[in-house]
PDB file of C-alpha atoms and ligand atoms in Angstrom:
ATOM      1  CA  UNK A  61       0.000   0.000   0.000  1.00 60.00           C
ATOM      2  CA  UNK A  62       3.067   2.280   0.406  1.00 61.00           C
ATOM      3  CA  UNK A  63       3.388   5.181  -2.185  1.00 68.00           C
ATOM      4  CA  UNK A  64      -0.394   5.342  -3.145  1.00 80.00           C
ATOM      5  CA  UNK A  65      -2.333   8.296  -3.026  1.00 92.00           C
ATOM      6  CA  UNK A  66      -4.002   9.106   0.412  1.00 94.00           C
ATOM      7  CA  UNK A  67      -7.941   8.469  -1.765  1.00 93.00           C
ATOM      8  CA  UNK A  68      -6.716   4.748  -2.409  1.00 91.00           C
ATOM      9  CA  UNK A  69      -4.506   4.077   0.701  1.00 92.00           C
ATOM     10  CA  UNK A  70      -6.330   5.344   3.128  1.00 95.00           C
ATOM     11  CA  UNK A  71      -9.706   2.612   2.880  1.00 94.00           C
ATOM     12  CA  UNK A  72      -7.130  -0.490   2.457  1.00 94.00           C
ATOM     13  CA  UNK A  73      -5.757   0.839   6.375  1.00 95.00           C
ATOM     14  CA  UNK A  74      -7.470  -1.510   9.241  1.00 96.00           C
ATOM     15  CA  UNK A  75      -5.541  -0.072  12.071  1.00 95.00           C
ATOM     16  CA  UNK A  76      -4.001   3.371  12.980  1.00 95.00           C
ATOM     17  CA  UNK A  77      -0.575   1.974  12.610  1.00 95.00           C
ATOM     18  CA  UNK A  78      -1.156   0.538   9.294  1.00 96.00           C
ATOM     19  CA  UNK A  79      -2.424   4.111   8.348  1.00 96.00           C
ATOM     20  CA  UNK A  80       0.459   5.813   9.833  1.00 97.00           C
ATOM     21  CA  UNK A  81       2.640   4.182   7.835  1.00 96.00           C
ATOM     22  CA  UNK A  82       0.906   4.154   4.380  1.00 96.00           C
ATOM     23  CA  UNK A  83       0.815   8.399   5.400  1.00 97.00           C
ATOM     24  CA  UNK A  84       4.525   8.474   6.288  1.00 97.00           C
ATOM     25  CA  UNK A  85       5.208   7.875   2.443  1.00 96.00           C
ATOM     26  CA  UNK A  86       2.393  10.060   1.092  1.00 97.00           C
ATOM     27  CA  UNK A  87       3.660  12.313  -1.544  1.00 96.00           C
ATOM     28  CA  UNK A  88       0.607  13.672  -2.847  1.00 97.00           C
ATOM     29  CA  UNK A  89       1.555  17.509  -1.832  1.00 97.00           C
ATOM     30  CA  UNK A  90       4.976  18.600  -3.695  1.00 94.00           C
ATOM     31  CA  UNK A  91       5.918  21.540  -1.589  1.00 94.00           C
ATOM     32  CA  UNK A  92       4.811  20.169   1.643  1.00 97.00           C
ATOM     33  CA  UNK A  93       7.033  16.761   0.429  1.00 96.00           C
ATOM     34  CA  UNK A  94      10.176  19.096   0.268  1.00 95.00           C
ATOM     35  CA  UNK A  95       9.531  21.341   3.289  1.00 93.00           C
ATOM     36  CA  UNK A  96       9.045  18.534   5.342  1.00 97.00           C
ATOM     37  CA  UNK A  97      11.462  16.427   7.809  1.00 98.00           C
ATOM     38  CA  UNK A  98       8.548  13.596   7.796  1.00 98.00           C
ATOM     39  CA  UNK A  99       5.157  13.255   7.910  1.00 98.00           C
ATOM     40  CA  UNK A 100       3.234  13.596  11.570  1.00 98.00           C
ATOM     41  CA  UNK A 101       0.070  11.123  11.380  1.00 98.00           C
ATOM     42  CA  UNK A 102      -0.923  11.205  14.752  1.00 98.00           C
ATOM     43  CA  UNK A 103      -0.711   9.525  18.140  1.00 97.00           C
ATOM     44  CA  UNK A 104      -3.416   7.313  19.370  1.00 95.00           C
ATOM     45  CA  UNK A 105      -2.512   6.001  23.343  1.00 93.00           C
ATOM     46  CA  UNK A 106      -4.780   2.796  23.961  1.00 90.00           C
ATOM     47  CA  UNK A 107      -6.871   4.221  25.966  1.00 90.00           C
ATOM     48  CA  UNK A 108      -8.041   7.086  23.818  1.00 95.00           C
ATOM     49  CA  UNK A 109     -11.842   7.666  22.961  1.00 95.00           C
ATOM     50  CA  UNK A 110     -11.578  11.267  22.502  1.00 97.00           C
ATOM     51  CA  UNK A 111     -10.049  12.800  19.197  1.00 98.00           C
ATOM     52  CA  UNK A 112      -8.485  16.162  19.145  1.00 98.00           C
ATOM     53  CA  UNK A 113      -8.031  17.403  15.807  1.00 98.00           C
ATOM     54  CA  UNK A 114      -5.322  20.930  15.316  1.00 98.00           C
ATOM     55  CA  UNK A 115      -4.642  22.246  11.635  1.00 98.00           C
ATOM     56  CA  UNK A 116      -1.139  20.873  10.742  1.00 98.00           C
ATOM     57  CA  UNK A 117       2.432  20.013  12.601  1.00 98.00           C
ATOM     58  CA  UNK A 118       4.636  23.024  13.717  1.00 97.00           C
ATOM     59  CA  UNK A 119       8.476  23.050  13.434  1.00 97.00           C
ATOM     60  CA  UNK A 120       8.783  21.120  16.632  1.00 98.00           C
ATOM     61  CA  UNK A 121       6.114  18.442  15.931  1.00 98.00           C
ATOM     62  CA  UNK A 122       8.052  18.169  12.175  1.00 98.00           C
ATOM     63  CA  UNK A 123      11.455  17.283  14.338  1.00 98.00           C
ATOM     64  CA  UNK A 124       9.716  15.461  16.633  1.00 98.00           C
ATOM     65  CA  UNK A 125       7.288  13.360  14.558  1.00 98.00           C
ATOM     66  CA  UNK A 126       4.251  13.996  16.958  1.00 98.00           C
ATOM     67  CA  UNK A 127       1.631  16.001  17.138  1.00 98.00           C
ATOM     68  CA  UNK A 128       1.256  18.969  19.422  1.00 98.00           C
ATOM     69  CA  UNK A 129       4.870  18.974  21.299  1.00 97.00           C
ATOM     70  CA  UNK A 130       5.765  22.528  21.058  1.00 97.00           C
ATOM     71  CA  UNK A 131       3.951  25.327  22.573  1.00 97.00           C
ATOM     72  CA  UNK A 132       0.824  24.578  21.770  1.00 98.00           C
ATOM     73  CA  UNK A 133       0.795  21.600  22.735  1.00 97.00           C
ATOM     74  CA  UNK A 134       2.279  22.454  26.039  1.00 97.00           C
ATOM     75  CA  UNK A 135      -0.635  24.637  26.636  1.00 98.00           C
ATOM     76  CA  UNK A 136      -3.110  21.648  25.139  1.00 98.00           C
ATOM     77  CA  UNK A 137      -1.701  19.401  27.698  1.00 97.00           C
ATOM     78  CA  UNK A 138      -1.929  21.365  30.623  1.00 97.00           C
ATOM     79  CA  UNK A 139      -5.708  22.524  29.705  1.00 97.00           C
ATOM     80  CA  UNK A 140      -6.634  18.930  28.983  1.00 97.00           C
ATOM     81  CA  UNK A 141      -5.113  17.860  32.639  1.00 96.00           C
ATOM     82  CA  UNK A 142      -6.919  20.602  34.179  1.00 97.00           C
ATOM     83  CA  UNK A 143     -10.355  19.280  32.471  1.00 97.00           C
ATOM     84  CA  UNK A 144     -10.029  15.829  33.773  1.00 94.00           C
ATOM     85  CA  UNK A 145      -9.028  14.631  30.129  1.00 94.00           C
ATOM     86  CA  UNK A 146      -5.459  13.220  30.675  1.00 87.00           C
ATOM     87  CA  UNK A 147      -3.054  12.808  27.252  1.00 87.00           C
ATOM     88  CA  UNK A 148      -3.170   9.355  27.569  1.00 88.00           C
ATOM     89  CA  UNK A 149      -7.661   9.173  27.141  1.00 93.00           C
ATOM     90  CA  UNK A 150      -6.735  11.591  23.937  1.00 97.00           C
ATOM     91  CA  UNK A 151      -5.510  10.799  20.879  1.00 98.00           C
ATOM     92  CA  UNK A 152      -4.293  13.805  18.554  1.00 98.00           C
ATOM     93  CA  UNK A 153      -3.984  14.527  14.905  1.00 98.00           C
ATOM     94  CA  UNK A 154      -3.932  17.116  12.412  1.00 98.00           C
ATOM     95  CA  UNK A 155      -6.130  17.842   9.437  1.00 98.00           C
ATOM     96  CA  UNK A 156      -2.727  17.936   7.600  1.00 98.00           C
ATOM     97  CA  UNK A 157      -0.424  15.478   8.387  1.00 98.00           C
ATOM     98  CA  UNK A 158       3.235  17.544   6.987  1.00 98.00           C
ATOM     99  CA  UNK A 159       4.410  20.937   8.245  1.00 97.00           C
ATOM    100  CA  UNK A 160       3.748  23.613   5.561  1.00 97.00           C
ATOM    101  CA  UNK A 161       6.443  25.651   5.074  1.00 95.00           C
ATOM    102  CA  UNK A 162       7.149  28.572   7.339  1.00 94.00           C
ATOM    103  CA  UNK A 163       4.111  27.115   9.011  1.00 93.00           C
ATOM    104  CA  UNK A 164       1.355  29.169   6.503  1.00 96.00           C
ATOM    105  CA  UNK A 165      -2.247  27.454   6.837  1.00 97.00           C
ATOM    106  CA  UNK A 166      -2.024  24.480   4.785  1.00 97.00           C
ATOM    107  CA  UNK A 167      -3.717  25.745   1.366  1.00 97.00           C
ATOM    108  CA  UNK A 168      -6.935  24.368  -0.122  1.00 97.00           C
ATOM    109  CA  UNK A 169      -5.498  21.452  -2.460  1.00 97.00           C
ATOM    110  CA  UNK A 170      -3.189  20.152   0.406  1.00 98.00           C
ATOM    111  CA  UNK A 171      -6.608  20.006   2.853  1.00 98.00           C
ATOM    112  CA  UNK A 172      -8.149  17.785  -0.244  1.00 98.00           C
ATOM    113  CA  UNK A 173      -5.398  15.507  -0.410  1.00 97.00           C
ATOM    114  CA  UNK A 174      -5.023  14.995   3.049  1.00 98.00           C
ATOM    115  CA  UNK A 175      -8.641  14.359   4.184  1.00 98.00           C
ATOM    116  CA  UNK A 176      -8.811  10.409   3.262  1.00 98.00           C
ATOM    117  CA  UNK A 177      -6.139  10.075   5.872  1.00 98.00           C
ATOM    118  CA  UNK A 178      -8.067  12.199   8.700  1.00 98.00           C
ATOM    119  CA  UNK A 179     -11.506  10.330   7.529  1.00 98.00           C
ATOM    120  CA  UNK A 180      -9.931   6.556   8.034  1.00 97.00           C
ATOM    121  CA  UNK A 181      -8.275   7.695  11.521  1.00 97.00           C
ATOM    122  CA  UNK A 182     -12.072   8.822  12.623  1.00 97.00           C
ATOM    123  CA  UNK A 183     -13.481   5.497  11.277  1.00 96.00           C
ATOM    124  CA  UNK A 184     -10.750   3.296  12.680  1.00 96.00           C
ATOM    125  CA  UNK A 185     -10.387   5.249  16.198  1.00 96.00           C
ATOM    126  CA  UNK A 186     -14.578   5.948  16.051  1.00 95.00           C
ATOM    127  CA  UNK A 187     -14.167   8.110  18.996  1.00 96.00           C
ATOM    128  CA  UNK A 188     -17.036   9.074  21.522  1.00 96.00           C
ATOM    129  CA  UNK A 189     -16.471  12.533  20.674  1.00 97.00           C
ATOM    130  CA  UNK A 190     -14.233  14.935  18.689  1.00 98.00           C
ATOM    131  CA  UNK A 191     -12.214  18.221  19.922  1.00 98.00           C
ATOM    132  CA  UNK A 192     -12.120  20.492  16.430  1.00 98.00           C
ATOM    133  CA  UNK A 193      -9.451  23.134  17.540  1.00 98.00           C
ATOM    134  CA  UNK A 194      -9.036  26.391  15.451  1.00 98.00           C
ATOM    135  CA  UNK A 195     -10.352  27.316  12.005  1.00 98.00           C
ATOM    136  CA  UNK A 196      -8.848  24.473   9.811  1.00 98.00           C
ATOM    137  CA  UNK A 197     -10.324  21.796  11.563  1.00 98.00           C
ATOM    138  CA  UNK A 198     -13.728  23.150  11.594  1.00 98.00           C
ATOM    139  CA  UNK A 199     -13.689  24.525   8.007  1.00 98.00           C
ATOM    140  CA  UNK A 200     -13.125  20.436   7.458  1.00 98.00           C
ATOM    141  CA  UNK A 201     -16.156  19.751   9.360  1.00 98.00           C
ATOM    142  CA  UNK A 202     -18.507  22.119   8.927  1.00 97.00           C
ATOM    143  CA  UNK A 203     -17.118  23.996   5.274  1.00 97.00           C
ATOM    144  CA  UNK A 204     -15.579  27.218   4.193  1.00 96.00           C
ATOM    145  CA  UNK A 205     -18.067  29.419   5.901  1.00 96.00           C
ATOM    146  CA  UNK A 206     -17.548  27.596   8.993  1.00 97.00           C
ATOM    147  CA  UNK A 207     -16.508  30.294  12.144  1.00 97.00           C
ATOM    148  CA  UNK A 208     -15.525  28.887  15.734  1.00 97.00           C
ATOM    149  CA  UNK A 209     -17.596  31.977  17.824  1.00 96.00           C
ATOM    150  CA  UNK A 210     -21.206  30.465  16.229  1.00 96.00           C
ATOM    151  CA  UNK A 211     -19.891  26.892  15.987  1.00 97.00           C
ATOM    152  CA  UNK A 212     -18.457  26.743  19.566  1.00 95.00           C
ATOM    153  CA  UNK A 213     -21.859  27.702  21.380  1.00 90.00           C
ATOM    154  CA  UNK A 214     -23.921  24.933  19.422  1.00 91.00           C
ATOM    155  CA  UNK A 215     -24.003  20.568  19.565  1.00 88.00           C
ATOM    156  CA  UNK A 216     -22.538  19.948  16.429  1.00 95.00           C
ATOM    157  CA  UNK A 217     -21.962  16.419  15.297  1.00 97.00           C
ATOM    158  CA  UNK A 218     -20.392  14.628  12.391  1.00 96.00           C
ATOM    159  CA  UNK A 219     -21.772  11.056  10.847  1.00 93.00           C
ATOM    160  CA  UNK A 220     -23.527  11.018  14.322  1.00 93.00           C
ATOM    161  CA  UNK A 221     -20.631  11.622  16.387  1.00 95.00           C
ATOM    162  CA  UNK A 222     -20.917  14.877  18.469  1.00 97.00           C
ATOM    163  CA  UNK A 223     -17.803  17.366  17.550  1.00 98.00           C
ATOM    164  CA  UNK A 224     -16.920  20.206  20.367  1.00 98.00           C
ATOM    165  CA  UNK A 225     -15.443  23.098  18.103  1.00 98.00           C
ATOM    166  CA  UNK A 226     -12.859  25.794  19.838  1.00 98.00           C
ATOM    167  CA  UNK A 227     -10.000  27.892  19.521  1.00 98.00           C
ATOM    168  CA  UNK A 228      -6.827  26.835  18.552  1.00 98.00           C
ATOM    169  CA  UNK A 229      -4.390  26.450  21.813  1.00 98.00           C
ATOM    170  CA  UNK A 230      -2.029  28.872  19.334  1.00 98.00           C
ATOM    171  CA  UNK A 231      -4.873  31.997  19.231  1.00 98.00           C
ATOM    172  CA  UNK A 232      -5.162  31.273  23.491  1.00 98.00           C
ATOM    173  CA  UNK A 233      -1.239  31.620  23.658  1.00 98.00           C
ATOM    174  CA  UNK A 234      -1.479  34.638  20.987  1.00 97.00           C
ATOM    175  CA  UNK A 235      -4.136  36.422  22.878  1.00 97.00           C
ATOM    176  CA  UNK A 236      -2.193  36.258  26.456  1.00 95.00           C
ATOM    177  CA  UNK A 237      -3.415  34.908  29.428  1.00 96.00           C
ATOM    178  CA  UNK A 238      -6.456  36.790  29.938  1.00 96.00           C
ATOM    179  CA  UNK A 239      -7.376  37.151  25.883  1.00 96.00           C
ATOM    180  CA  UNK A 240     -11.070  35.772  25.428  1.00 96.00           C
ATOM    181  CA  UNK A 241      -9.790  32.156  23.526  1.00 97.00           C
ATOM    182  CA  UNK A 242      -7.665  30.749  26.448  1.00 98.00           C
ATOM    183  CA  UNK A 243     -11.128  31.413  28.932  1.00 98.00           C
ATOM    184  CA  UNK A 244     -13.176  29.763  25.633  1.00 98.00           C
ATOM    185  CA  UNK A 245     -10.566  27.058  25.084  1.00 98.00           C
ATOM    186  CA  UNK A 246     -10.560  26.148  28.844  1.00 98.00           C
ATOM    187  CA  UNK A 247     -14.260  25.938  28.841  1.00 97.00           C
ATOM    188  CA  UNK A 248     -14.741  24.028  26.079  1.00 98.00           C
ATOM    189  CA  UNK A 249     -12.146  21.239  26.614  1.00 97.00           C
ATOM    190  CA  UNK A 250     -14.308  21.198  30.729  1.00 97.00           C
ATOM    191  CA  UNK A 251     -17.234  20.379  28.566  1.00 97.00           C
ATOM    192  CA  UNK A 252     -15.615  17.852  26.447  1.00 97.00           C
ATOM    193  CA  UNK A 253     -14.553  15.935  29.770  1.00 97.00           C
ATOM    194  CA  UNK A 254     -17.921  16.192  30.815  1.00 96.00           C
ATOM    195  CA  UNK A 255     -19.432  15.122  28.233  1.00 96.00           C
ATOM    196  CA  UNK A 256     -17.294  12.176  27.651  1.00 96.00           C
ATOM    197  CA  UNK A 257     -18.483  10.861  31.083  1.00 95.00           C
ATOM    198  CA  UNK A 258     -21.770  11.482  30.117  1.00 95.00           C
ATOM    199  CA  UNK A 259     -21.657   9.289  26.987  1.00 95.00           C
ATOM    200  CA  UNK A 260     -19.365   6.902  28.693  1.00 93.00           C
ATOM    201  CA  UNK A 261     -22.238   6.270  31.108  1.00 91.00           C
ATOM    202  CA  UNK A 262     -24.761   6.453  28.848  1.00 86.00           C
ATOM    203  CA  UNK A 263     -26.699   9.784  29.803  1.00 67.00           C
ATOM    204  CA  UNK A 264     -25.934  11.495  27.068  1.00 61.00           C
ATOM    205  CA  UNK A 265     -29.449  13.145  25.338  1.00 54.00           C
ATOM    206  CA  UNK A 266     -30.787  15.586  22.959  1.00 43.00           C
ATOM    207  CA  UNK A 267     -28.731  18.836  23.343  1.00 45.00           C
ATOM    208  CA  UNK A 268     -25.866  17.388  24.446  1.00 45.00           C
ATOM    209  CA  UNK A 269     -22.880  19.431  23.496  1.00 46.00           C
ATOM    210  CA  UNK A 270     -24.795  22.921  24.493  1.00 48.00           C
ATOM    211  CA  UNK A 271     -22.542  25.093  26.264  1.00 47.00           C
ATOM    212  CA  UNK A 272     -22.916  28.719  27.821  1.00 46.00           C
TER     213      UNK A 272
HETATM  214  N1  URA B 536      -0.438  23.170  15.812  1.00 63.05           N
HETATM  215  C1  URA B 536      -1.273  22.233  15.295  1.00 63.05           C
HETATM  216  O1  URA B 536      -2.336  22.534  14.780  1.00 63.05           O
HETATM  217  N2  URA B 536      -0.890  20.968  15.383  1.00 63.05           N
HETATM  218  C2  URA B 536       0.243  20.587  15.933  1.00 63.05           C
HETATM  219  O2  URA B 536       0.501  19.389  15.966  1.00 63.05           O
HETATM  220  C3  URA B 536       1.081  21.577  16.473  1.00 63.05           C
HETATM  221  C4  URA B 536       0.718  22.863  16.396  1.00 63.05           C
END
């Protein structure tokens, strides 16, 4: 399956690792093939039933080969802790799984290519709910129109799965400690917890996802 294009590899993958490494030889976007030190699929700890989905690998997770390592995720993991929704209950992707260069938002063709991969990892994982941080991951939910104030207030779900939308840990660290997304990211990833122990116990109902 290595060396085929994310549309046909991605179906033939029956487990995350498989996946990961059909995606570590994707070359389906040139410039992000020669800006990158290796591809980032994810990480998935056993335990995971929560998805958190940022826009694309920084220079650290490009070294690294994870997702979310450098400040952001730093942040990420220290909200998530504080929410009752340890690392290891989370797994963590990207909608684009190489660093763009001089980390610009991942353009429109690269999002195209790269969504087979992001679509198998939410039909292998099939999470109990899904964490869509910062534009780029909700424009690949909910479209181009898509805008985090409207969609963070409101259940949203995808193929039946309920997706919490919120800002990207990078606009809470931009913002500064008392700028509006760090108090909305905080929230959000309370109610995420919360609503993962709902559904994990089976109380979940109609309107679950509302928040204030
Ligand atoms: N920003 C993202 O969106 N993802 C990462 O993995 C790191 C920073």
């Amino acid at each position: 399956m290595t060396g085929l294009a994310p549309a046909a590899a991605a179906p033939l993958s029956t487990s995350w690792m498989e996946l990961a490494e059909a995606a570590r030889a994707c070359t389906a976007c040139p410039d992000l093939v020669t800006s990158r030190t290796q591809v980032v699929p994810g990480a998935i700890p056993e335990a995971s039933d929560v998805l958190v989905i940022g826009e694309a690998p920084g220079a650290q997770e490009d070294l690294a080969g994870k997702p979310f390592v450098g400040r952001s995720g730093q942040l990420l993991d220290r909200l998530l802790a504080e929410a009752g929704l340890p690392r290891d209950l989370v797994a963590v992707t990207n909608v684009c799984k190489c660093r763009p260069p001089g980390n610009r938002t991942p353009s429109r063709p690269e999002v195209t290519a790269c969504r087979p991969w992001l679509h198998r990892q939410i039909e292998l994982l099939d999470p109990l709910l899904i964490l869509a941080l910062g534009g780029t991951a909700a424009r690949w939910f909910f479209g181009p129109s898509a805008r985090i104030v409207t969609l963070r207030t409101t259940a949203q779900t995808h193929q039946g799965r309920p997706v919490l939308v919120s800002y990207h840990p990078s606009a809470a660290i931009r913002f500064g400690p008392s700028g509006a997304p760090l108090a909305a990211l905080r929230n959000d990833l309370a109610a995420a917890a919360r609503l993962r122990d709902e559904l994990r116990s089976g109380r979940a109902g109609a309107g679950v996802g509302d928040r204030p």
